[in-house]
Amino acid sequence: MIYLDHCATTPTDKRVVEKMIPYFGDIFGNASSSHSMGHQASEAVADARTKVAKLINADTSEIYFTSGGTEADNIAIRGIYHKLTPKKNHIITSRIEHHAVLHTIEDLEKHYCAEATYLDTDSNGLIDLNQLESAITEKTALVSVMTANNETGVIQPMEEIGRICSEKGVLLHSDIVQAVGKIHIDVKKMGISLSAISAHKFYGPKGVGALYIRKGVRLPKLTTGGGQESGIRPGTYNTPGIVGMGEACRLATFEMDSHAKHTSELRDYFEKRLTETIPNVSFRGSNTKRLPQVSNVGLAYVEGESILMSMEMEGGVQASSGSACTAGDLHASHVLLAMGISHADANGSIRFSFGKDNTKAQADRVIDILPPIIERLRKMSPLTHKEE
Ligand code: PLP
């Protein structure tokens, strides 16, 4: 198997698993219990909180553990909206956000009278800062713009976005799920007030994440229960998961730069070789700053799902496509469409995302098998003949 889908999830680092194991066994106590085993667990949670905070330059008290990125995005966006509405009922976001953000805002529009502005992107996948600035009104409760896109890896100019929001006095939420552990994140410098993080995207366990809430920003309690995490996210602590997330953050602090160097070299080599071996190939977002490990490859005239199937059958290659099949219908990626890519071209896209353990030999293997697959599929494709 050649796993090139690290934007979907990463394998949990063995060192992370080792740190987690005691909290499934000898130290199984509830972190809220007042006995000694409870204290041991709560100390481990506090220690993990420090490590998460350090990775993004937050204060420890600004980190709230959640079940992952989706929950953190929901708490942030719904929380701010419900706190500020009806005085402020306008949300600004971009067309390329993850569904954890887009569907949340759509739900607020549908059921809670929110009004939303969806910022366009240019062909590189960057939002227009002038459009952002002019969209902000006295009714704007929140701006939500992701730091790095999960399909293309394109990185937004967050410091400038943060400056615009702070000058206009509007809170900025940024989904930093894909960026954490890949590039340096400094929430203070970026002017972010709320941010979602997910451990499984950077060699931590699945089902655990965190919400950063800048000191002074208050959220209502959307769920009620035992009052953990100051009532922002009540529920018994997932101590093993939290410990694992803390360790993944600690490792990322030291290892992120060398991983970035390795994956970007591999990605650049891969793209160069694909250009040499496949006609009509393009790389989405490659004219601007991208995450080091992502290559979103446009393969004209063919359909992504067929490429994926052939790559897995013929070479055990696992990647992901720019389309999703829902109830038999092929939906082109909203991210690629927002970049002005046609439905047909968006459907002919594959996202390869490299990880720290991928090798040049693996990239070479994909480069060996992909050109004949594309040639075969293009021969069969009605789109090829239409163009000719
Ligand atoms: N935001 C982005 C940009 C993502 O890529 C993902 C996961 O794919 C999420 C949010 C959701 O995170 P989680 O899987 O932890 O719920």
Coordinates of C-alpha atoms and ligand atoms in Angstrom, one line a residue:
M1 CA 0.0 0.0 0.0
I2 CA 1.2 3.5 -0.8
Y3 CA -0.8 5.9 1.4
L4 CA -0.9 9.4 -0.1
D5 CA -4.0 10.7 1.7
H6 CA -2.5 12.5 4.7
C7 CA -5.0 15.4 4.4
A8 CA -7.8 12.9 5.1
T9 CA -6.0 11.6 8.1
T10 CA -2.5 10.6 9.3
P11 CA -1.4 7.4 11.0
T12 CA -1.1 7.9 14.7
D13 CA 2.6 8.2 15.6
K14 CA 3.9 5.2 17.6
R15 CA 5.3 7.6 20.2
V16 CA 1.9 9.1 20.6
V17 CA 0.3 5.7 21.0
E18 CA 2.8 4.8 23.7
K19 CA 2.0 8.0 25.7
M20 CA -1.8 7.2 25.4
I21 CA -1.7 3.6 26.6
P22 CA -1.3 4.1 30.4
Y23 CA -4.5 6.2 30.3
F24 CA -6.5 3.3 28.9
G25 CA -5.0 1.0 31.7
D26 CA -3.5 1.9 35.0
I27 CA -4.4 5.5 35.0
F28 CA -8.0 5.1 33.8
G29 CA -9.4 7.6 36.3
N30 CA -11.9 10.4 35.5
A31 CA -9.9 13.6 35.2
S32 CA -12.7 15.4 37.2
S33 CA -12.5 13.0 40.2
S34 CA -10.9 14.3 43.3
H35 CA -9.0 11.1 44.3
S36 CA -5.4 10.5 43.4
M37 CA -6.0 8.7 40.1
G38 CA -8.3 11.5 39.0
H39 CA -5.5 14.0 39.8
Q40 CA -3.1 12.0 37.7
A41 CA -5.5 12.2 34.8
S42 CA -6.2 15.9 35.3
E43 CA -2.5 16.6 35.4
A44 CA -2.1 14.8 32.1
V45 CA -4.9 16.9 30.6
A46 CA -3.3 20.1 31.9
D47 CA 0.1 19.1 30.5
A48 CA -1.5 18.4 27.1
R49 CA -3.2 21.7 27.1
T50 CA 0.1 23.5 27.6
K51 CA 1.6 21.6 24.6
V52 CA -1.4 22.5 22.3
A53 CA -1.2 26.1 23.4
K54 CA 2.6 26.2 22.7
L55 CA 2.2 24.9 19.1
I56 CA -0.1 27.8 18.1
N57 CA 1.3 30.5 20.4
A58 CA -1.8 30.6 22.6
D59 CA -2.1 30.8 26.4
T60 CA -3.0 27.6 28.1
S61 CA -6.2 29.0 29.4
E62 CA -7.3 29.7 25.8
I63 CA -7.4 26.0 24.8
Y64 CA -10.6 24.0 25.1
F65 CA -10.6 20.3 24.3
T66 CA -13.3 19.0 21.9
S67 CA -14.0 15.8 19.9
G68 CA -12.3 17.2 16.8
G69 CA -12.3 20.0 14.2
T70 CA -15.9 19.7 13.3
E71 CA -17.1 20.2 16.9
A72 CA -14.7 23.1 17.5
D73 CA -15.9 24.9 14.3
N74 CA -19.5 24.4 15.4
I75 CA -19.0 25.7 18.9
A76 CA -17.1 28.7 17.6
I77 CA -19.5 29.8 14.8
R78 CA -22.8 28.9 16.5
G79 CA -21.5 30.3 19.8
I80 CA -20.6 33.7 18.5
Y81 CA -23.7 33.9 16.3
H82 CA -26.1 33.1 19.2
K83 CA -24.3 35.5 21.5
L84 CA -24.4 38.4 19.1
T85 CA -27.7 37.9 17.3
P86 CA -30.2 39.6 16.9
K87 CA -28.0 42.8 17.1
K88 CA -25.6 41.2 14.6
N89 CA -26.8 38.5 12.3
H90 CA -24.3 38.7 9.4
I91 CA -21.5 36.2 8.9
I92 CA -18.8 36.4 6.2
T93 CA -17.0 33.3 5.0
S94 CA -15.4 32.0 1.9
R95 CA -16.8 29.6 -0.8
I96 CA -13.9 27.2 -0.1
E97 CA -14.4 26.4 3.5
H98 CA -14.7 22.8 4.9
H99 CA -18.3 21.6 5.3
A100 CA -17.8 21.8 9.1
V101 CA -17.9 25.6 8.5
L102 CA -20.1 25.9 5.4
H103 CA -22.9 23.6 6.6
T104 CA -22.9 25.3 10.0
I105 CA -23.4 28.7 8.5
E106 CA -26.0 27.4 6.1
D107 CA -27.9 25.9 9.0
L108 CA -27.7 29.3 10.8
E109 CA -29.1 30.9 7.6
K110 CA -31.9 28.3 7.3
H111 CA -33.0 28.1 10.9
Y112 CA -31.8 31.2 12.8
C113 CA -32.2 34.2 10.4
A114 CA -28.5 34.6 9.7
E115 CA -27.4 36.4 6.6
A116 CA -24.2 35.2 5.0
T117 CA -21.7 36.6 2.5
Y118 CA -19.6 34.0 0.7
L119 CA -16.4 35.4 -0.5
D120 CA -15.1 34.4 -4.0
T121 CA -11.7 33.2 -4.7
D122 CA -9.4 33.8 -7.6
S123 CA -8.0 31.0 -9.8
N124 CA -5.3 30.4 -7.2
G125 CA -7.9 29.8 -4.5
L126 CA -7.2 33.1 -2.7
I127 CA -9.9 35.3 -1.3
D128 CA -10.2 38.9 -2.4
L129 CA -9.2 41.2 0.6
N130 CA -11.1 44.1 -0.9
Q131 CA -14.3 42.1 -1.2
L132 CA -13.8 41.0 2.5
E133 CA -13.3 44.6 3.6
S134 CA -16.3 46.0 1.8
A135 CA -18.5 43.1 2.9
I136 CA -18.1 43.9 6.6
T137 CA -21.0 46.0 8.0
E138 CA -22.2 47.0 11.5
K139 CA -24.3 43.8 11.4
T140 CA -21.3 41.5 10.9
A141 CA -20.9 39.1 13.9
L142 CA -18.1 37.0 12.5
V143 CA -15.6 36.4 9.7
S144 CA -14.7 32.8 9.2
V145 CA -11.8 32.1 6.8
M146 CA -9.7 28.9 6.8
T147 CA -6.0 29.2 7.1
A148 CA -5.2 26.4 4.6
N149 CA -7.5 24.6 2.3
N150 CA -8.0 20.8 2.7
E151 CA -8.2 20.1 -1.0
T152 CA -5.6 22.4 -2.5
G153 CA -3.4 23.3 0.5
V154 CA -3.7 27.0 -0.5
I155 CA -2.7 29.3 2.4
Q156 CA -4.7 32.5 2.9
P157 CA -2.9 35.7 3.9
M158 CA -4.2 35.4 7.5
E159 CA -2.2 38.3 9.0
E160 CA -3.8 40.7 6.5
I161 CA -7.2 39.2 7.1
G162 CA -6.7 39.5 10.8
R163 CA -5.7 43.2 10.4
I164 CA -8.8 44.0 8.4
C165 CA -11.0 42.3 10.9
S166 CA -9.4 44.0 13.9
E167 CA -9.5 47.4 12.2
K168 CA -13.3 46.9 11.6
G169 CA -13.8 45.5 15.1
V170 CA -15.1 42.1 13.9
L171 CA -14.2 38.7 15.4
L172 CA -12.2 36.4 13.1
H173 CA -12.6 32.6 13.3
S174 CA -10.1 30.5 11.3
D175 CA -10.3 26.7 10.7
I176 CA -6.6 25.8 11.2
V177 CA -7.2 22.1 11.0
Q178 CA -5.0 21.4 8.0
A179 CA -2.4 24.0 8.8
V180 CA -1.5 22.9 12.3
G181 CA 1.7 20.8 12.4
K182 CA 2.5 21.6 8.8
I183 CA 3.3 25.3 9.0
H184 CA 4.0 27.6 11.9
I185 CA 0.8 29.0 13.4
D186 CA 0.8 32.1 15.6
V187 CA -2.8 32.9 16.5
K188 CA -1.8 36.2 18.1
K189 CA 0.1 37.4 15.0
M190 CA -2.7 36.3 12.8
G191 CA -5.3 38.3 14.8
I192 CA -7.5 35.2 15.2
S193 CA -10.1 35.1 18.0
L194 CA -11.3 31.5 17.5
S195 CA -9.7 28.5 15.9
A196 CA -10.4 24.8 15.3
I197 CA -7.7 22.1 15.6
S198 CA -7.9 18.4 15.0
A199 CA -5.3 15.9 16.3
H200 CA -5.6 13.2 13.6
K201 CA -4.3 15.5 10.9
F202 CA -0.8 15.7 12.4
Y203 CA -0.1 12.2 13.7
G204 CA -2.4 12.4 16.7
P205 CA -5.4 10.2 17.5
K206 CA -8.8 10.6 15.9
G207 CA -11.8 11.9 17.8
V208 CA -10.0 14.7 19.7
G209 CA -9.3 18.3 18.9
A210 CA -9.3 21.7 20.4
L211 CA -10.9 25.1 20.1
Y212 CA -8.8 28.2 20.7
I213 CA -10.8 31.1 22.2
R214 CA -8.8 34.3 22.6
K215 CA -8.9 35.6 26.2
G216 CA -11.8 38.0 26.6
V217 CA -14.0 36.4 23.9
R218 CA -17.0 34.9 25.6
L219 CA -19.2 32.1 24.2
P220 CA -22.6 30.9 25.4
K221 CA -22.9 27.3 26.7
L222 CA -24.4 25.4 23.8
T223 CA -24.4 22.1 25.5
T224 CA -25.1 21.5 29.2
G225 CA -23.6 18.9 31.4
G226 CA -20.9 18.5 34.0
G227 CA -19.2 21.8 33.3
Q228 CA -15.9 20.6 32.0
E229 CA -13.9 23.0 29.8
S230 CA -15.7 25.9 31.6
G231 CA -19.0 24.6 30.2
I232 CA -17.9 25.4 26.7
R233 CA -17.6 21.6 26.0
P234 CA -18.9 19.6 28.9
G235 CA -18.5 15.8 29.1
T236 CA -16.0 13.4 30.6
Y237 CA -12.5 14.0 29.4
N238 CA -11.2 11.8 26.7
T239 CA -7.9 11.6 28.7
P240 CA -6.0 9.1 26.4
G241 CA -7.0 11.1 23.3
I242 CA -6.1 14.4 24.9
V243 CA -2.7 13.0 26.1
G244 CA -2.1 11.8 22.5
M245 CA -3.0 15.2 21.1
G246 CA -0.6 16.8 23.5
E247 CA 2.2 14.5 22.5
A248 CA 1.5 15.0 18.8
C249 CA 1.7 18.8 19.4
R250 CA 5.0 18.4 21.3
L251 CA 6.5 16.3 18.5
A252 CA 5.2 18.8 15.8
T253 CA 6.9 21.6 17.6
F254 CA 10.3 19.9 17.1
E255 CA 9.7 18.0 13.9
M256 CA 7.4 20.1 11.7
D257 CA 10.2 21.9 9.8
S258 CA 11.9 18.7 8.8
H259 CA 8.6 17.0 7.8
A260 CA 7.8 20.1 5.7
K261 CA 11.1 20.0 4.0
H262 CA 10.7 16.2 3.3
T263 CA 7.2 16.4 2.0
S264 CA 7.6 19.6 -0.1
E265 CA 10.7 18.0 -1.8
L266 CA 8.7 14.9 -2.5
R267 CA 5.7 16.9 -3.7
D268 CA 7.8 19.1 -6.0
Y269 CA 9.7 16.1 -7.4
F270 CA 6.3 14.3 -8.0
E271 CA 4.8 17.3 -9.8
K272 CA 7.9 17.7 -12.0
R273 CA 7.9 14.1 -13.0
L274 CA 4.1 14.1 -13.7
T275 CA 4.5 17.1 -15.9
E276 CA 7.2 15.2 -17.9
T277 CA 5.1 12.0 -18.2
I278 CA 1.5 13.1 -18.6
P279 CA 0.2 15.6 -21.2
N280 CA -2.4 18.1 -20.0
V281 CA -1.7 18.0 -16.3
S282 CA -2.0 20.9 -14.0
F283 CA -1.5 21.6 -10.3
R284 CA -4.2 23.5 -8.5
G285 CA -3.0 26.5 -6.3
S286 CA 0.7 25.9 -7.4
N287 CA 1.1 29.6 -8.2
T288 CA 0.7 30.7 -4.6
K289 CA 1.7 29.6 -1.1
R290 CA 0.5 26.0 -0.4
L291 CA 0.9 23.6 2.4
P292 CA 4.1 21.6 1.8
Q293 CA 2.5 18.2 1.5
V294 CA -0.4 18.7 -0.9
S295 CA -0.6 18.2 -4.6
N296 CA -4.0 18.6 -6.2
V297 CA -3.5 17.3 -9.7
G298 CA -5.8 18.2 -12.6
L299 CA -6.0 15.4 -15.2
A300 CA -8.1 16.7 -18.0
Y301 CA -10.7 14.5 -19.8
V302 CA -10.8 11.8 -17.2
E303 CA -12.8 11.2 -14.1
G304 CA -11.2 11.1 -10.7
E305 CA -13.0 8.2 -9.2
S306 CA -11.9 5.9 -12.1
I307 CA -8.3 7.0 -11.6
L308 CA -8.5 6.3 -7.9
M309 CA -9.9 2.8 -8.5
S310 CA -7.3 2.0 -11.1
M311 CA -4.4 3.3 -8.9
E312 CA -5.5 1.3 -5.9
M313 CA -6.1 -1.9 -7.9
E314 CA -2.9 -1.7 -9.9
G315 CA -0.5 -0.2 -7.3
G316 CA -2.1 -0.1 -3.9
V317 CA -2.1 3.7 -4.1
Q318 CA -4.5 5.5 -1.9
A319 CA -5.3 9.1 -2.6
S320 CA -8.5 11.1 -2.9
S321 CA -10.5 12.8 -5.7
G322 CA -12.0 16.2 -6.1
S323 CA -15.5 14.9 -6.3
A324 CA -17.8 13.1 -4.0
C325 CA -20.4 10.5 -5.0
T326 CA -23.6 11.0 -3.2
A327 CA -26.5 8.7 -4.0
G328 CA -25.0 7.8 -7.3
D329 CA -24.6 11.5 -8.3
L330 CA -21.1 12.9 -8.9
H331 CA -20.6 16.3 -7.2
A332 CA -17.7 18.3 -8.3
S333 CA -15.6 19.8 -5.5
H334 CA -17.0 23.2 -4.3
V335 CA -13.4 24.3 -3.7
L336 CA -12.3 23.7 -7.3
L337 CA -15.5 25.2 -8.7
A338 CA -14.9 28.3 -6.7
M339 CA -11.5 28.6 -8.3
G340 CA -13.2 28.8 -11.7
I341 CA -12.4 25.2 -12.7
S342 CA -15.2 23.6 -14.9
H343 CA -17.3 20.7 -13.5
A344 CA -15.6 18.3 -15.9
D345 CA -12.1 19.4 -14.9
A346 CA -12.9 19.4 -11.2
N347 CA -14.1 15.8 -11.5
G348 CA -10.8 14.9 -13.1
S349 CA -8.8 15.9 -10.1
I350 CA -6.8 13.8 -7.6
R351 CA -5.5 15.1 -4.3
F352 CA -2.2 13.4 -3.3
S353 CA -1.1 14.4 0.2
F354 CA 2.3 13.2 1.4
G355 CA 3.4 12.3 4.9
K356 CA 6.6 12.1 6.9
D357 CA 7.0 8.4 6.1
N358 CA 6.5 8.5 2.3
T359 CA 9.6 7.8 0.2
K360 CA 10.9 8.8 -3.2
A361 CA 10.5 5.2 -4.2
Q362 CA 6.8 5.4 -3.5
A363 CA 6.5 8.6 -5.5
D364 CA 8.3 6.9 -8.4
R365 CA 5.9 3.9 -8.2
V366 CA 3.0 6.3 -8.6
I367 CA 4.7 8.0 -11.5
D368 CA 5.2 4.6 -13.1
I369 CA 1.6 3.5 -12.9
L370 CA -0.3 6.7 -13.4
P371 CA 0.6 7.7 -17.0
P372 CA -0.6 4.4 -18.5
I373 CA -3.8 4.6 -16.4
I374 CA -4.5 8.1 -17.7
E375 CA -3.7 7.2 -21.3
R376 CA -6.1 4.2 -21.1
L377 CA -8.9 6.3 -19.4
R378 CA -8.5 9.2 -21.9
K379 CA -8.8 6.8 -24.8
M380 CA -12.2 5.7 -23.4
S381 CA -13.3 9.2 -22.4
P382 CA -16.0 10.9 -24.4
L383 CA -14.6 14.2 -23.1
T384 CA -11.3 13.6 -25.0
H385 CA -13.1 13.1 -28.3
K386 CA -15.2 16.2 -27.7
E387 CA -12.1 18.3 -27.4
E388 CA -10.4 16.8 -30.5
Ligands
PLP1 N1 -11.7 21.4 8.8 C1 -10.9 21.0 7.9 C2 -10.2 22.0 7.0 C3 -10.7 19.6 7.7 O1 -9.9 19.2 6.7 C4 -11.4 18.7 8.5 C5 -11.2 17.3 8.3 O2 -11.1 16.8 7.2 C6 -12.2 19.2 9.5 C7 -12.4 20.6 9.6 C8 -12.9 18.3 10.4 O3 -12.1 17.8 11.4 P1 -12.5 16.5 12.2 O4 -12.3 15.4 11.3 O5 -11.6 16.5 13.4 O6 -13.9 16.7 12.7

